[in-house]
Short mmCIF file of C-alpha atoms and ligand atoms in Angstrom, two decimals:
data_model
loop_
_atom_site.label_atom_id
_atom_site.label_comp_id
_atom_site.label_asym_id
_atom_site.label_seq_id
_atom_site.Cartn_x
_atom_site.Cartn_y
_atom_site.Cartn_z
CA MET A 1 93.52 108.59 110.47
CA ARG A 2 89.94 107.65 108.55
CA GLU A 3 88.86 111.33 107.67
CA VAL A 4 92.38 112.18 105.71
CA LEU A 5 92.21 108.54 104.04
CA GLN A 6 87.98 109.21 103.66
CA LEU A 7 88.50 112.49 101.47
CA LEU A 8 91.84 111.00 99.48
CA ARG A 9 90.18 107.37 98.67
CA ASP A 10 89.28 108.51 94.85
CA GLY A 11 92.76 108.18 93.99
CA GLU A 12 92.89 111.42 92.76
CA PHE A 13 94.49 114.71 93.84
CA HIS A 14 94.49 117.18 96.23
CA SER A 15 96.47 120.53 97.27
CA GLY A 16 97.63 120.27 100.61
CA GLU A 17 95.56 123.27 100.74
CA ALA A 18 91.71 121.31 100.41
CA LEU A 19 92.63 118.48 102.47
CA GLY A 20 94.29 121.84 105.31
CA ALA A 21 91.05 123.09 104.40
CA ALA A 22 88.50 120.53 104.80
CA LEU A 23 90.13 118.62 107.61
CA GLY A 24 90.83 121.82 109.57
CA VAL A 25 95.17 122.60 110.09
CA SER A 26 97.70 123.94 108.50
CA ARG A 27 99.60 122.20 104.90
CA ALA A 28 102.22 121.39 107.60
CA ALA A 29 99.80 119.57 109.96
CA VAL A 30 97.99 117.65 106.55
CA TRP A 31 101.68 117.04 105.40
CA LYS A 32 102.63 115.53 109.08
CA ARG A 33 99.21 113.34 108.27
CA LEU A 34 100.40 111.71 105.23
CA GLU A 35 103.86 111.05 106.09
CA HIS A 36 101.75 109.11 109.73
CA LEU A 37 99.88 106.88 106.87
CA GLU A 38 102.30 106.46 104.76
CA ALA A 39 104.53 104.79 107.53
CA GLU A 40 101.73 103.41 109.74
CA LEU A 41 99.76 101.68 106.98
CA GLY A 42 102.52 101.13 104.52
CA LEU A 43 99.75 103.24 101.75
CA THR A 44 102.43 105.17 99.07
CA ILE A 45 101.26 108.50 99.02
CA HIS A 46 101.88 110.36 95.66
CA ARG A 47 102.94 114.40 95.88
CA VAL A 48 103.82 116.27 92.74
CA ARG A 49 104.26 119.84 93.03
CA GLY A 50 101.94 122.07 92.32
CA ARG A 51 98.48 119.29 92.78
CA GLY A 52 99.29 117.69 95.62
CA TYR A 53 98.65 114.54 97.15
CA ARG A 54 97.18 111.65 95.44
CA LEU A 55 97.54 108.02 96.91
CA ALA A 56 99.17 104.62 94.29
CA SER A 57 95.58 103.25 94.22
CA PRO A 58 91.99 104.82 94.80
CA LEU A 59 90.69 102.22 98.02
CA SER A 60 87.04 100.95 98.86
CA LEU A 61 87.25 101.83 102.74
CA LEU A 62 84.39 100.28 104.69
CA ASP A 63 82.31 101.42 106.03
CA ARG A 64 80.86 100.85 109.45
CA GLU A 65 77.74 102.73 110.15
CA ALA A 66 76.74 100.11 106.98
CA ILE A 67 77.65 97.60 108.57
CA ALA A 68 76.84 97.97 111.89
CA ALA A 69 73.29 98.26 110.61
CA ALA A 70 73.27 94.59 109.09
CA SER A 71 74.39 92.81 111.06
CA ARG A 72 72.19 94.20 113.61
CA SER A 73 69.05 92.71 111.25
CA ALA A 74 70.84 89.43 110.95
CA GLY A 75 71.17 89.64 115.56
CA TRP A 76 74.96 90.47 115.20
CA ASP A 77 77.54 92.54 117.11
CA ALA A 78 80.22 93.83 114.78
CA LEU A 79 82.93 95.29 115.11
CA VAL A 80 85.20 97.48 112.09
CA PHE A 81 89.27 97.86 113.25
CA ASP A 82 91.41 100.26 111.15
CA SER A 83 94.27 97.76 112.05
CA LEU A 84 94.86 94.58 113.52
CA ASP A 85 96.55 91.98 114.99
CA SER A 86 94.53 89.47 113.41
CA THR A 87 90.42 89.32 113.44
CA ASN A 88 90.63 86.22 114.19
CA ALA A 89 92.19 86.16 117.49
CA GLU A 90 90.69 89.57 118.61
CA VAL A 91 87.16 87.39 118.23
CA LEU A 92 89.13 84.61 120.36
CA ARG A 93 89.84 86.99 123.07
CA ARG A 94 86.44 89.02 122.58
CA LEU A 95 84.47 85.09 123.90
CA ALA A 96 87.61 84.55 126.70
CA GLU A 97 86.21 87.41 127.56
CA GLY A 98 82.33 87.04 127.43
CA ALA A 99 81.39 89.45 124.16
CA PRO A 100 78.19 87.99 123.26
CA ALA A 101 78.50 86.58 119.78
CA PRO A 102 77.56 85.80 117.46
CA LEU A 103 80.38 88.15 117.02
CA LEU A 104 81.28 89.93 113.75
CA VAL A 105 85.18 91.97 113.47
CA LEU A 106 86.62 93.00 109.89
CA ALA A 107 89.59 95.26 109.92
CA GLU A 108 91.34 97.18 107.49
CA ARG A 109 94.08 95.46 107.73
CA GLN A 110 95.65 92.66 109.88
CA GLU A 111 99.56 93.16 111.55
CA SER A 112 99.70 88.66 111.79
CA GLY A 113 97.07 87.45 109.21
CA ARG A 114 96.87 83.86 109.93
CA GLY A 115 96.85 80.95 107.65
CA ARG A 116 95.92 77.14 107.84
CA ARG A 117 99.50 75.62 110.07
CA GLY A 118 100.94 78.37 110.88
CA ARG A 119 101.12 80.02 108.32
CA SER A 120 100.48 83.67 107.59
CA TRP A 121 98.04 85.69 105.21
CA VAL A 122 99.18 88.99 103.82
CA SER A 123 96.45 91.23 104.09
CA PRO A 124 97.20 95.00 103.46
CA PHE A 125 95.85 97.92 104.46
CA GLY A 126 91.97 98.30 102.82
CA GLU A 127 92.56 95.75 99.99
CA ASN A 128 90.90 93.00 101.15
CA LEU A 129 88.53 91.06 103.03
CA TYR A 130 89.09 90.05 106.69
CA TYR A 131 86.11 88.85 108.07
CA SER A 132 85.93 87.46 111.19
CA LEU A 133 83.34 85.45 113.20
CA GLY A 134 82.21 84.06 116.68
CA LEU A 135 79.65 81.76 117.25
CA ARG A 136 79.21 79.88 121.18
CA LEU A 137 77.92 76.07 120.63
CA GLU A 138 76.60 74.23 123.11
CA GLY A 139 76.84 70.69 122.76
CA GLY A 140 76.59 68.85 119.70
CA ALA A 141 73.43 71.94 119.11
CA PHE A 142 76.11 73.16 116.16
CA ALA A 143 77.83 69.88 114.16
CA LEU A 144 81.56 70.58 113.71
CA ASP A 145 82.15 68.25 111.64
CA GLY A 146 81.75 69.68 107.62
CA LEU A 147 81.67 73.43 109.22
CA SER A 148 84.61 74.71 107.31
CA LEU A 149 83.29 72.74 104.47
CA SER A 150 79.89 74.83 103.71
CA VAL A 151 81.54 77.73 104.74
CA GLY A 152 83.93 77.61 101.55
CA LEU A 153 80.11 77.07 99.97
CA ALA A 154 78.79 80.18 100.75
CA VAL A 155 82.28 82.72 100.00
CA ALA A 156 81.59 80.44 97.03
CA ARG A 157 78.14 81.01 96.64
CA ALA A 158 78.85 85.29 97.65
CA LEU A 159 81.96 85.46 95.07
CA GLN A 160 79.52 84.60 92.06
CA GLU A 161 76.33 86.69 93.02
CA ALA A 162 80.27 89.81 93.54
CA GLY A 163 80.77 88.88 89.48
CA VAL A 164 83.34 85.94 89.71
CA VAL A 165 80.91 83.19 88.29
CA ASP A 166 84.15 80.65 87.57
CA VAL A 167 85.04 80.37 91.49
CA GLY A 168 85.36 76.82 92.74
CA LEU A 169 86.23 74.44 95.83
CA LYS A 170 89.71 72.51 96.67
CA TRP A 171 89.75 71.25 100.09
CA PRO A 172 88.96 71.62 102.35
CA ASN A 173 87.92 75.52 102.04
CA ASP A 174 90.45 76.85 99.32
CA LEU A 175 88.54 79.67 96.95
CA LEU A 176 90.11 79.01 93.21
CA VAL A 177 89.20 80.91 89.82
CA GLY A 178 91.87 80.14 87.23
CA GLY A 179 93.62 77.82 89.00
CA ARG A 180 94.61 80.90 91.12
CA LYS A 181 93.25 82.14 94.96
CA ILE A 182 91.34 84.69 96.10
CA ALA A 183 89.61 83.55 99.08
CA GLY A 184 90.48 81.25 101.53
CA VAL A 185 89.20 80.48 105.64
CA LEU A 186 90.73 78.85 108.12
CA LEU A 187 88.22 77.31 111.18
CA GLU A 188 89.96 77.98 115.10
CA LEU A 189 87.77 76.46 118.40
CA SER A 190 88.26 77.28 121.38
CA GLY A 191 86.94 75.02 124.81
CA ASP A 192 85.46 71.29 124.68
CA PRO A 193 84.39 70.20 120.56
CA ALA A 194 82.25 68.68 121.44
CA GLY A 195 80.47 70.91 125.31
CA ALA A 196 80.57 74.64 124.83
CA CYS A 197 83.21 76.02 122.48
CA GLN A 198 84.18 78.74 120.55
CA VAL A 199 84.38 78.58 117.37
CA VAL A 200 85.64 81.15 114.78
CA ILE A 201 84.78 81.22 111.38
CA GLY A 202 88.31 83.77 109.78
CA ILE A 203 87.41 84.63 105.53
CA GLY A 204 90.23 86.01 103.65
CA VAL A 205 88.81 87.32 100.54
CA ASN A 206 91.23 88.85 97.74
CA VAL A 207 89.55 91.92 97.30
CA ASN A 208 91.32 94.91 95.18
CA MET A 209 94.37 93.72 95.74
CA LEU A 210 96.42 93.66 92.55
CA PRO A 211 99.17 91.93 90.88
CA GLY A 212 102.60 93.65 91.03
CA ALA A 213 100.86 95.64 94.88
CA ALA A 214 104.42 94.57 97.11
CA VAL A 215 102.91 91.11 98.25
CA ALA A 216 104.96 88.58 99.08
CA ILE A 217 102.86 85.36 98.24
CA ASP A 218 104.23 81.97 97.58
CA GLN A 219 101.56 80.54 95.11
CA PRO A 220 99.18 81.92 92.84
CA TRP A 221 96.63 83.78 93.44
CA THR A 222 94.37 86.50 91.83
CA SER A 223 91.75 88.77 93.35
CA LEU A 224 88.22 90.31 92.18
CA ARG A 225 90.08 93.98 90.72
CA GLU A 226 92.61 91.62 89.20
CA ARG A 227 89.59 90.44 87.13
CA SER A 228 86.94 92.73 87.30
CA GLY A 229 89.10 95.13 85.47
CA GLN A 230 87.75 96.91 88.93
CA LEU A 231 87.78 98.80 92.18
CA VAL A 232 85.42 96.61 94.05
CA ASP A 233 83.36 98.05 97.33
CA ARG A 234 84.42 95.92 99.74
CA THR A 235 81.89 96.99 102.19
CA GLU A 236 79.34 96.13 99.83
CA LEU A 237 80.82 92.31 98.91
CA ALA A 238 81.01 92.08 103.54
CA LEU A 239 77.17 92.16 103.83
CA LEU A 240 76.68 90.22 101.01
CA LEU A 241 78.99 86.85 102.19
CA GLY A 242 76.87 87.89 105.83
CA CYS A 243 73.89 88.00 103.66
CA TRP A 244 75.55 83.85 102.52
CA LEU A 245 76.83 83.17 105.59
CA ARG A 246 74.20 83.35 107.97
CA ARG A 247 71.61 80.51 104.51
CA TYR A 248 74.68 78.20 105.10
CA LEU A 249 75.01 78.05 108.22
CA GLU A 250 71.16 77.37 109.74
CA ARG A 251 71.26 74.78 106.54
CA HIS A 252 74.14 73.31 108.25
CA GLU A 253 72.51 74.32 111.90
CA ARG A 254 69.29 72.08 110.91
CA GLU A 255 70.36 69.02 108.85
CA GLY A 256 74.40 69.25 109.10
CA PHE A 257 76.94 68.92 106.26
CA ALA A 258 75.42 65.78 104.26
CA ALA A 259 72.59 68.12 103.27
CA LEU A 260 74.90 70.98 101.49
CA ARG A 261 77.16 67.85 100.41
CA GLU A 262 76.13 66.92 96.95
CA GLU A 263 76.68 70.78 96.36
CA TRP A 264 79.60 71.30 97.26
CA GLU A 265 81.64 68.31 95.17
CA SER A 266 79.27 70.03 92.28
CA CYS A 267 81.63 73.22 92.79
CA HIS A 268 84.71 71.38 93.20
CA LEU A 269 87.00 71.88 91.33
CA TRP A 270 89.40 68.37 91.52
CA GLN A 271 86.63 66.09 91.30
CA GLY A 272 87.99 63.23 89.95
CA ARG A 273 91.10 64.42 89.55
CA GLU A 274 94.76 62.97 90.13
CA VAL A 275 96.02 64.29 93.68
CA SER A 276 98.43 63.76 95.68
CA LEU A 277 98.35 64.28 99.12
CA LEU A 278 100.36 65.93 101.85
CA ALA A 279 100.07 64.94 105.21
CA GLY A 280 103.77 66.70 106.72
CA ALA A 281 107.03 64.00 104.92
CA GLN A 282 104.10 61.83 103.67
CA ARG A 283 102.82 61.56 100.82
CA ILE A 284 99.64 59.80 99.08
CA ASP A 285 98.53 59.51 95.37
CA GLY A 286 95.09 59.12 93.85
CA ILE A 287 91.67 59.82 92.57
CA VAL A 288 89.72 62.45 94.07
CA LEU A 289 86.03 60.71 94.62
CA GLY A 290 84.18 64.04 96.48
CA VAL A 291 83.68 64.43 99.79
CA ASP A 292 81.57 61.93 102.48
CA ARG A 293 79.15 63.46 105.37
CA GLN A 294 81.03 64.81 107.82
CA GLY A 295 83.49 67.08 104.54
CA ALA A 296 86.28 63.75 105.43
CA LEU A 297 88.20 63.30 101.34
CA ARG A 298 86.83 60.44 99.79
CA MET A 299 90.22 59.06 96.98
CA ASP A 300 90.83 56.01 95.56
CA VAL A 301 93.59 54.85 96.59
CA ALA A 302 95.12 51.89 94.33
CA GLY A 303 91.74 50.38 93.82
CA GLN A 304 90.26 51.03 97.40
CA GLU A 305 88.56 53.83 98.40
CA ARG A 306 89.99 55.38 101.50
CA GLN A 307 88.38 58.66 103.44
CA PHE A 308 90.75 61.41 105.06
CA SER A 309 90.02 64.56 107.25
CA GLY A 310 91.93 67.12 109.48
CA GLY A 311 93.49 70.12 109.31
CA GLU A 312 96.72 68.57 108.33
CA LEU A 313 96.39 68.11 105.27
CA SER A 314 97.34 69.62 101.48
CA LEU A 315 96.18 68.30 98.27
CA ARG A 316 97.99 69.34 95.23
CA LEU A 317 97.18 68.17 91.45
CA ARG A 318 99.89 65.10 90.18
CA ASP A 319 101.85 66.85 88.11
CA ASP A 320 101.05 64.32 85.21
CA SER A 321 97.17 65.12 85.28
P1 ATP B 401 96.92 73.47 101.52
O1 ATP B 401 96.08 74.06 102.40
O2 ATP B 401 96.06 72.66 100.48
O3 ATP B 401 97.93 73.33 102.26
P2 ATP B 401 97.10 76.59 100.16
O4 ATP B 401 98.76 75.89 100.09
O5 ATP B 401 96.51 77.55 99.61
O6 ATP B 401 96.50 75.27 101.17
P3 ATP B 401 97.35 77.70 103.15
O7 ATP B 401 97.71 77.75 104.18
O8 ATP B 401 95.56 76.56 103.07
O9 ATP B 401 97.74 77.09 101.94
O10 ATP B 401 96.85 79.07 102.02
C1 ATP B 401 98.02 80.62 102.00
C2 ATP B 401 98.28 79.85 101.48
O11 ATP B 401 97.68 80.80 100.26
C3 ATP B 401 99.46 80.71 101.40
O12 ATP B 401 100.94 79.81 101.48
C4 ATP B 401 99.10 81.35 99.87
O13 ATP B 401 99.90 80.96 99.02
C5 ATP B 401 98.29 81.96 99.68
N1 ATP B 401 97.73 82.98 99.78
C6 ATP B 401 96.66 83.32 98.54
N2 ATP B 401 96.12 84.25 98.47
C7 ATP B 401 96.83 84.67 99.68
C8 ATP B 401 97.03 86.34 101.60
N3 ATP B 401 95.82 87.19 100.48
N4 ATP B 401 98.02 86.02 102.10
C9 ATP B 401 98.05 84.64 102.37
N5 ATP B 401 97.81 83.85 101.55
C10 ATP B 401 97.69 83.91 100.69
C1 BTN B 402 93.63 79.86 104.13
O1 BTN B 402 95.28 79.42 105.25
O2 BTN B 402 93.86 79.80 103.32
C2 BTN B 402 93.06 80.75 105.22
C3 BTN B 402 93.28 82.06 105.06
C4 BTN B 402 92.58 83.27 106.29
C5 BTN B 402 92.72 83.88 106.21
C6 BTN B 402 91.13 84.87 107.25
S1 BTN B 402 91.54 87.05 107.33
C7 BTN B 402 91.03 87.42 108.24
C8 BTN B 402 90.57 85.09 109.09
N1 BTN B 402 91.66 85.90 110.38
C9 BTN B 402 93.22 85.71 110.27
O3 BTN B 402 94.00 85.43 110.95
N2 BTN B 402 93.17 84.63 109.39
C10 BTN B 402 91.34 84.66 108.13
#
């Protein structure tokens, strides 16, 4: 499957004959493989008589060797899959089976990518980054407080270095550009948070997906490619993300989120804004003051400072702000 995709990934026309010769199979076998790609991976392949086959859009596939080499030098194990239910789920399964950590898992697509609070994360083949890093933590050695905020900051730095200069954070860990979501972070934990536990840091970045792609996303979103107008090398972005994650995770481990608090606030898009905090059916209106040393949201609610934390909370701008 990868072989034929490697040939087609430029988005240019390739004749059935040329593909057959490169793959060492008949033209009929080429046609079968392409049908399989369309059915299995949801890719669109155009066929034009006399010209051959081409992908509807060029693809930047993950370079497994480059990822393995960079991960080795970071001391991480790394696995790249064509397709998974969810990279977070795969990391949790492997760690539960005793796999060594840190463990990085990437996939070309996810069939059940997950977002916060049971939402699904749209994960088409070859378009975006679906990136999960699993860590084993021993009691209190690594503060979980604010960890997802530190990760958000690392993702923001990686995106800035990749040219998305105006990316910012929305508490707790959304990354937005011009009010549109470009990336999200989902931390999942197993074991005892106060003792031996495993945490998986899941990061989804919209990289080459373009509006008009047949995806159902129920809020404004964007991608690196939409911002730059160019196909982005997903491997380069994954490596960049790894560098920034290492840097921020080390800092977080050494000094805790408290050391990153001010920097986080300087990237927070909604500092000082009038917001509503939603917790199920409950809604609390206030003004964002910032975050505390544990990453909890600080809000001025009717003239009094209050702190809020927990995975079930959602922040929205007040319509009138
Ligand atoms: P909050 O955390 O404040 O509730 P949120 O509305 O962004 O923010 P999340 O659960 O964090 O909710 O993220 C999931 C949402 O992100 C989806 O409901 C969708 O609107 C948006 N989104 C942007 N890009 C994607 C993507 N590739 N796949 C799925 N959802 C995406
Ligand atoms: C959010 O809701 O904003 C968080 C989205 C996190 C998506 C990533 S993609 C890689 C990893 N695997 C998953 O199933 N989810 C996370």
